[in-house]
Short mmCIF file of C-alpha atoms and ligand atoms in Angstrom, two decimals:
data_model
loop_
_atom_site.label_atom_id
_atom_site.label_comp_id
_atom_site.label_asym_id
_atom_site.label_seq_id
_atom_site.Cartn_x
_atom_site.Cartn_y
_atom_site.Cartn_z
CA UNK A 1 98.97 147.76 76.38
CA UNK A 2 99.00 146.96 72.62
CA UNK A 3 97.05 144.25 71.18
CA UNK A 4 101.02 142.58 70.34
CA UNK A 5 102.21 142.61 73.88
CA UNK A 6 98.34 141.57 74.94
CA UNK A 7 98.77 137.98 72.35
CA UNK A 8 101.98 137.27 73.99
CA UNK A 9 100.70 137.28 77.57
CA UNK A 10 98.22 134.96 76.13
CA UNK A 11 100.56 132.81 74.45
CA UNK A 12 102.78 132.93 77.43
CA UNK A 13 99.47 131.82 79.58
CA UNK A 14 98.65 129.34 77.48
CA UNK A 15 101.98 127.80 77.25
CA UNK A 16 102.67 127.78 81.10
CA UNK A 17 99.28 125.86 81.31
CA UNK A 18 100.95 123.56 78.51
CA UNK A 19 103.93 122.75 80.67
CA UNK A 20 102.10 122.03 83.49
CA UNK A 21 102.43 118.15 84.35
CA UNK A 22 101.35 116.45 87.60
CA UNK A 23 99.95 118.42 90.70
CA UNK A 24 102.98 120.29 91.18
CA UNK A 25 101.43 123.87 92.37
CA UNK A 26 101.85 126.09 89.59
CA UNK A 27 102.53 129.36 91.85
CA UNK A 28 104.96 127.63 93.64
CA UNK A 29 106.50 125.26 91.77
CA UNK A 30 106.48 122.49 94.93
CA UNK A 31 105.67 119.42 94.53
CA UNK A 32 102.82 118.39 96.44
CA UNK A 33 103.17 115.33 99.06
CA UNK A 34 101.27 113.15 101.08
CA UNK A 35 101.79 111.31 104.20
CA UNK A 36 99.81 108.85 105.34
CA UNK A 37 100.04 107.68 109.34
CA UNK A 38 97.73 107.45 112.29
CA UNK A 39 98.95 103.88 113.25
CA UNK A 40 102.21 102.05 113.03
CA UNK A 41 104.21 100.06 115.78
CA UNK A 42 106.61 102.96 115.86
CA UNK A 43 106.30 106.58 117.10
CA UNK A 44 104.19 107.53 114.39
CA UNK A 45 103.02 110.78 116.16
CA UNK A 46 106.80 112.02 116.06
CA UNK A 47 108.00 110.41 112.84
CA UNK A 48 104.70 112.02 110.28
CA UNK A 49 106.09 115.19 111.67
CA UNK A 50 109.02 114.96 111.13
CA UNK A 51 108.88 113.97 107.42
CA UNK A 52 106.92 116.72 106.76
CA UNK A 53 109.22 119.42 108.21
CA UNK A 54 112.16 117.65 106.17
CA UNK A 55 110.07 118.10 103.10
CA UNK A 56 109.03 121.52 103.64
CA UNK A 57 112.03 123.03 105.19
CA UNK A 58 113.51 121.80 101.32
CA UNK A 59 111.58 124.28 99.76
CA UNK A 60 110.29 121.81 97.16
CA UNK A 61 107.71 120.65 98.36
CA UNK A 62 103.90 121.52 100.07
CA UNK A 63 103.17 118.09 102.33
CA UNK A 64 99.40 117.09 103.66
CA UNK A 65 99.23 114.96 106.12
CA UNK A 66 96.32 112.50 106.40
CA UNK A 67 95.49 110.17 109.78
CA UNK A 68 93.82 107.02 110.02
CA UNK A 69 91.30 106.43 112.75
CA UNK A 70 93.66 104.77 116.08
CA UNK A 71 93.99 101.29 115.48
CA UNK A 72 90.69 98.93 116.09
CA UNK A 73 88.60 102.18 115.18
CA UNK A 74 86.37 103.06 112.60
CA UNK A 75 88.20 103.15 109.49
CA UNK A 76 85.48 103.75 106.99
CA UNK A 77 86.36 107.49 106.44
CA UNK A 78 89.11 107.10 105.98
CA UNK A 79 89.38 108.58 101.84
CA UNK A 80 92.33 110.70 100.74
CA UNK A 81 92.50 111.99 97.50
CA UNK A 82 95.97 109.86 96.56
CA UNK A 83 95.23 111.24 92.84
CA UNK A 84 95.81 114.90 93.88
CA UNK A 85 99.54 114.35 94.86
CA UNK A 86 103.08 114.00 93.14
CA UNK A 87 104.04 111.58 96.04
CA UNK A 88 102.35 109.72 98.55
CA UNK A 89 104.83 108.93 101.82
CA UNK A 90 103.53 105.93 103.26
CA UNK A 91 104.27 106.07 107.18
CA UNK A 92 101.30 103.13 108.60
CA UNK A 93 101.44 99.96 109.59
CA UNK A 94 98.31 99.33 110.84
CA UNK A 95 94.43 98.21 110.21
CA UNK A 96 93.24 97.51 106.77
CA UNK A 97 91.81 100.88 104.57
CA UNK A 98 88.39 100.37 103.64
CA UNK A 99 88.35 98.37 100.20
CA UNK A 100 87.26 101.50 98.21
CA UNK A 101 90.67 103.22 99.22
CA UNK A 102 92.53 100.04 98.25
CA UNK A 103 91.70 100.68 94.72
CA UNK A 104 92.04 104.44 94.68
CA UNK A 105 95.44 103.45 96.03
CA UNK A 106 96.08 100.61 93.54
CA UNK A 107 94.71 103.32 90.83
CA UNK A 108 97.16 105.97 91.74
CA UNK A 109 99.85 103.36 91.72
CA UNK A 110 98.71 102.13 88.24
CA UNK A 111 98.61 105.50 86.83
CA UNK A 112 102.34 106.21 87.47
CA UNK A 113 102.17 108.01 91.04
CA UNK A 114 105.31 108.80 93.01
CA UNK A 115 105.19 106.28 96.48
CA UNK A 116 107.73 106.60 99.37
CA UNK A 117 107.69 102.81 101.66
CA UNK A 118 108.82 104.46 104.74
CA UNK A 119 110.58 102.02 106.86
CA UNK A 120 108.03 100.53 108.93
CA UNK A 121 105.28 100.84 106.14
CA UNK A 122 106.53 97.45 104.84
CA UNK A 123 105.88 96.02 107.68
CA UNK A 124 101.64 96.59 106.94
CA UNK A 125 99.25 95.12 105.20
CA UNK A 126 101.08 91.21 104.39
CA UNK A 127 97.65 89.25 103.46
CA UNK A 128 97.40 92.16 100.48
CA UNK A 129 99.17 90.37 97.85
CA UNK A 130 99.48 93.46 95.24
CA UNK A 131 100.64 96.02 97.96
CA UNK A 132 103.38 93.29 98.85
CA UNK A 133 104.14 94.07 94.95
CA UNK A 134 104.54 97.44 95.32
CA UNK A 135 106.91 97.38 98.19
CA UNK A 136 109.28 94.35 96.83
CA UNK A 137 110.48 93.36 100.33
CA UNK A 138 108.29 93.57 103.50
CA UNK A 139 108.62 92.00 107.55
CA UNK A 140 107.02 90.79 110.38
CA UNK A 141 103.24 90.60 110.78
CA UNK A 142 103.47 86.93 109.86
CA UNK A 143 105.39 86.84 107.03
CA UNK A 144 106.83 83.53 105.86
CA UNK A 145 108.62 81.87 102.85
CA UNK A 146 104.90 82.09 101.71
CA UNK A 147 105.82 85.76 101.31
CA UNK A 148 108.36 84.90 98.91
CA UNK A 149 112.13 84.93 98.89
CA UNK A 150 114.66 86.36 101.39
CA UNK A 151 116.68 88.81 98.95
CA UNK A 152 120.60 89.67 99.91
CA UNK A 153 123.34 90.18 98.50
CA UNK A 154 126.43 87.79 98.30
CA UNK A 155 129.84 89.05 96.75
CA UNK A 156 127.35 91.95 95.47
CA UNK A 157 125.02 89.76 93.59
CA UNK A 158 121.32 89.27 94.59
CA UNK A 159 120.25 86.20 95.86
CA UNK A 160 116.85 85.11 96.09
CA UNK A 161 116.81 82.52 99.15
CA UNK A 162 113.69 79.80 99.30
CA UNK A 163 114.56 79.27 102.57
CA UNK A 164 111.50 78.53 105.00
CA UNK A 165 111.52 80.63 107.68
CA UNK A 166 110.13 84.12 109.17
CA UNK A 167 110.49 87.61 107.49
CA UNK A 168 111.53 90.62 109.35
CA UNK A 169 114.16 91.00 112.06
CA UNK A 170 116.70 93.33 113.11
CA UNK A 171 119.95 93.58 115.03
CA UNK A 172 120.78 95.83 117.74
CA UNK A 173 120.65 99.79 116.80
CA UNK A 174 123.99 100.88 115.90
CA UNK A 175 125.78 103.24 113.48
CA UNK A 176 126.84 101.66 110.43
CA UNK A 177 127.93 102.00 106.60
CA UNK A 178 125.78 102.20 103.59
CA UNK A 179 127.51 100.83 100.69
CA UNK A 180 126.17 102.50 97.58
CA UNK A 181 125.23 99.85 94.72
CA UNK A 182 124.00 102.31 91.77
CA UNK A 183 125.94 105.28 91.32
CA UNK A 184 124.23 106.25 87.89
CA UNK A 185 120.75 106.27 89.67
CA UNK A 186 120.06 110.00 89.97
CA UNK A 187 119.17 109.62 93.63
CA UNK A 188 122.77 108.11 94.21
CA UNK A 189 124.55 110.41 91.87
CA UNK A 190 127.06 112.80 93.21
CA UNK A 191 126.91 111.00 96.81
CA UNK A 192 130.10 109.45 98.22
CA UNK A 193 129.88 105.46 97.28
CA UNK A 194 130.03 104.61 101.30
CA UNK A 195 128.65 107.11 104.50
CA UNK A 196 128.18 106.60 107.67
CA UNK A 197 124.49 106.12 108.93
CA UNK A 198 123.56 107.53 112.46
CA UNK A 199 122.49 105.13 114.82
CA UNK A 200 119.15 103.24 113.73
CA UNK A 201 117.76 99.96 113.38
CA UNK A 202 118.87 97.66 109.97
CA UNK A 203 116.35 95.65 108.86
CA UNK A 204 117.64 92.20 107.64
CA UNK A 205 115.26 88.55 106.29
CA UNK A 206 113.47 90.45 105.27
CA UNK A 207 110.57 88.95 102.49
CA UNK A 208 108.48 89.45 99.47
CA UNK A 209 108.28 88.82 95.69
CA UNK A 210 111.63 90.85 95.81
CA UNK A 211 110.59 92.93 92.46
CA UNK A 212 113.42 95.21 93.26
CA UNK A 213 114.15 97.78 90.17
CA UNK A 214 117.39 99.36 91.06
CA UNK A 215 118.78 98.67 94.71
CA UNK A 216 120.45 101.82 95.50
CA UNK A 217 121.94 100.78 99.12
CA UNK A 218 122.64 97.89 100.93
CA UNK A 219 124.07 97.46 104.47
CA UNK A 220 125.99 95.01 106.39
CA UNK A 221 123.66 93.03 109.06
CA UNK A 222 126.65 91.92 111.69
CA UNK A 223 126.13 88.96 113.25
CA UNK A 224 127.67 89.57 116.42
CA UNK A 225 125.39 92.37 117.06
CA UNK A 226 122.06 90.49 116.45
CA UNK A 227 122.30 90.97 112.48
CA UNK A 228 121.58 88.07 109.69
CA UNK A 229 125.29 88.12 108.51
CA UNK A 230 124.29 88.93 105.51
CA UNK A 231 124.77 92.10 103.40
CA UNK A 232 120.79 93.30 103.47
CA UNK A 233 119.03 95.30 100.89
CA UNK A 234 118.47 98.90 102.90
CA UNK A 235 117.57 101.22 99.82
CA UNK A 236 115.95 100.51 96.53
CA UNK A 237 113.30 101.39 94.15
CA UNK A 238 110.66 98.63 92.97
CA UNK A 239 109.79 97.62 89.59
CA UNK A 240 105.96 98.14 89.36
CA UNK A 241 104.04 99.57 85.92
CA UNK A 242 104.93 102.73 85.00
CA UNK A 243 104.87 103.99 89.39
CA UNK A 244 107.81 105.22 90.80
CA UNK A 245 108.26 103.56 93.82
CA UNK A 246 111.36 104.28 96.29
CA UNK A 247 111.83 102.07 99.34
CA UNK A 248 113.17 103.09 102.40
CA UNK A 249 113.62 100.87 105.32
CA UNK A 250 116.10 103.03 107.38
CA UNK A 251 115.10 106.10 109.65
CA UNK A 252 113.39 104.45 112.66
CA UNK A 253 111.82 107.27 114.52
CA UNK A 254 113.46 107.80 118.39
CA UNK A 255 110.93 109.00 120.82
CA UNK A 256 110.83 112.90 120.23
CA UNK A 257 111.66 114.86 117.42
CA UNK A 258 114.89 115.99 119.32
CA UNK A 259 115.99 112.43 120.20
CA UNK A 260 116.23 111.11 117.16
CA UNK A 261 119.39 109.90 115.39
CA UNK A 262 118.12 107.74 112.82
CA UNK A 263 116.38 110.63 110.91
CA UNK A 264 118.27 113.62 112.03
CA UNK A 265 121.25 111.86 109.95
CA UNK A 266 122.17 114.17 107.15
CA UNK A 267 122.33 111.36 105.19
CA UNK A 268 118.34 110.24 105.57
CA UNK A 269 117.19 113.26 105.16
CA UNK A 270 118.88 113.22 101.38
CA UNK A 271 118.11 110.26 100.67
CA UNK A 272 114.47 110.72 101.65
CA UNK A 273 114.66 114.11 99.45
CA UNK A 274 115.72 113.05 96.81
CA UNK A 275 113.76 110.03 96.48
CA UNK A 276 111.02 112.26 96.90
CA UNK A 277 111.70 114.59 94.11
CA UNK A 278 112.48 111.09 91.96
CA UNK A 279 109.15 109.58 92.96
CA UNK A 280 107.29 112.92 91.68
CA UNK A 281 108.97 113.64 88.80
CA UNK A 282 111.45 111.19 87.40
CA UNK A 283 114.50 113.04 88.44
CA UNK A 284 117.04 114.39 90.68
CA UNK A 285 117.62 118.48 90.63
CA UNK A 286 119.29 118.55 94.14
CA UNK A 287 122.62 119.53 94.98
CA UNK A 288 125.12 117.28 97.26
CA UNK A 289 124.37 118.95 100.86
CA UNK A 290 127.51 120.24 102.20
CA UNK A 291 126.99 118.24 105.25
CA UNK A 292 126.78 114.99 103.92
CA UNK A 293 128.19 112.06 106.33
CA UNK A 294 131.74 110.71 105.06
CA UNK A 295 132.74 107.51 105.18
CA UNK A 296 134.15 107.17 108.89
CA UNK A 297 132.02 110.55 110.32
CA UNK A 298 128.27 110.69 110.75
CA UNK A 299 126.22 113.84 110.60
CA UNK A 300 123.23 114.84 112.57
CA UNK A 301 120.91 117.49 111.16
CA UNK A 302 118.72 118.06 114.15
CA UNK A 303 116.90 121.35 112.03
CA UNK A 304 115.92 118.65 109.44
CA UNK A 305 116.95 121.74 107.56
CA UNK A 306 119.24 121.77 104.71
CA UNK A 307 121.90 124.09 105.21
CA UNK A 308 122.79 127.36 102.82
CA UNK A 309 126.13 125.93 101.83
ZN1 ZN B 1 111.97 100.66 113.62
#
């Protein structure tokens, strides 16, 4: 090898180590991810599981997985590194975190880290006012107009609604249309402006300080099938610091990974991808999936594997 060709490995070495930004592995290029679980009122035993096979199956990224102690248990271990991770996936609703991983939580946040609210997730924690900031919208688990505003959307404008009364409900589980309300935001781009969601839960009255950045997707919450009547924020990310922060509140986990509609649909499993890849790095390199639901057809994905073509 000449001393030439020896300076240019160097250079290349020292350039690749340049380049590197964030935890991303640098063999591998994946972007590392976390989810947090190990209590929630849902099937969180099925649904961690499943998030991490729909993240690795990608091919983009490495996913952890990190349980609390059950709930009413001894939470003080309870210490995951948040800081060595691209994106954190928060699937818990459950007992508090001791208060030293509230603030290595909060830090992560502060210092720009990629979060995914996970449907139920904003349904934890509503006495901790900052973590009510960094999901925008939350339910249930006592939340009132003390929470702050209902947030929906009348002939497509946001309304924040004062109105005294609980947060968190939902109608019946159905299939239903997500109407796309950002199609420059590079999770939305490319993807048809309405699709078909399998059948899952839709949150609706649902409350918070509503700091929504960009809402991305919005639903129709019928009344005649338990719903608020109101066109509901479903998708959206939230406008905290410099963190990227995408909310997801559809996807509610059935009771095995085979019966499971809500995130077998094609079109969760994008949506959770890409906000993924957002949430670590800012943007969107993903292709369209060929199976993509259409407007009037759902489509089930029960591999949680995107296909070839
Ligand atoms: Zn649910």
């Amino acid at each position: 090898m000449t001393i030439t060709r020896k300076l240019l490995i160097i250079a290349a070495t020292f350039l690749a180590a340049f380049l590197f930004i964030g935890n991303a592995d640098a063999k591998s290029g994946k972007q590392k991810a976390l989810v947090v679980s190990g209590q929630n009122n849902h099937n969180w035993e099925v649904s961690h599981k499943v998030i991490k096979l729909i993240l690795d199956n990608s091919g983009l990224f490495e996913t952890d997985i990190v349980l609390t102690a059950p709930a009413g248990g001894d939470m003080s271990g309870f210490h995951p590194d948040f800081s060595a991770y691209d994106v954190v996936v928060l699937d818990y609703n459950g007992d508090r975190w001791p208060a030293e991983t509230d603030a290595a939580f909060m830090e992560y946040v502060n210092n720009g880290g990629g979060i995914i609210v996970y449907h139920a997730a904003d349904n934890a924690f509503s006495g901790w006012e900052e973590f009510n900031k960094v999901i925008a919208l939350g339910g249930w688990e006592g939340r009132t107009e003390k929470s702050g505003p209902y947030y929906y959307l009348v002939d497509g404008k946001p309304v924040l609604d004062t109105t005294p009364g609980p947060g968190g409900s939902h109608g019946e589980q159905r299939e239903y249309p997500m109407n796309a309300r950002n199609a420059k935001h590079p999770i939305v781009k490319g993807l048809p402006e309405v699709w078909m969601h399998a059948q899952d839960e839709m949150y609706d009255r649902m409350r918070g300080p509503a700091n929504i950045k960009d809402l991305l997707y919005s639903g129709f919450a019928i009344e005649s099938r338990g719903g608020s009547g109101r066109e509901e924020p479903l998708v959206f990310t939230v406008d905290y610091g410099k963190a990227r922060i995408f909310h997801i509140m559809i996807g509610h986990c059935g009771p095995t990974a085979e019966e499971n509609p809500a995130m077998q649909c094609a079109g969760f499993q994008t949506l959770l991808l890409r906000g993924a890849e957002w949430a670590a790095t800012g943007k969107v390199k993903q292709p369209v999936p060929s199976d993509f639901p259409t407007a009037s057809a759902v489509s089930l994905r029960p591999d949680y594997t995107v296909p070839a073509k």
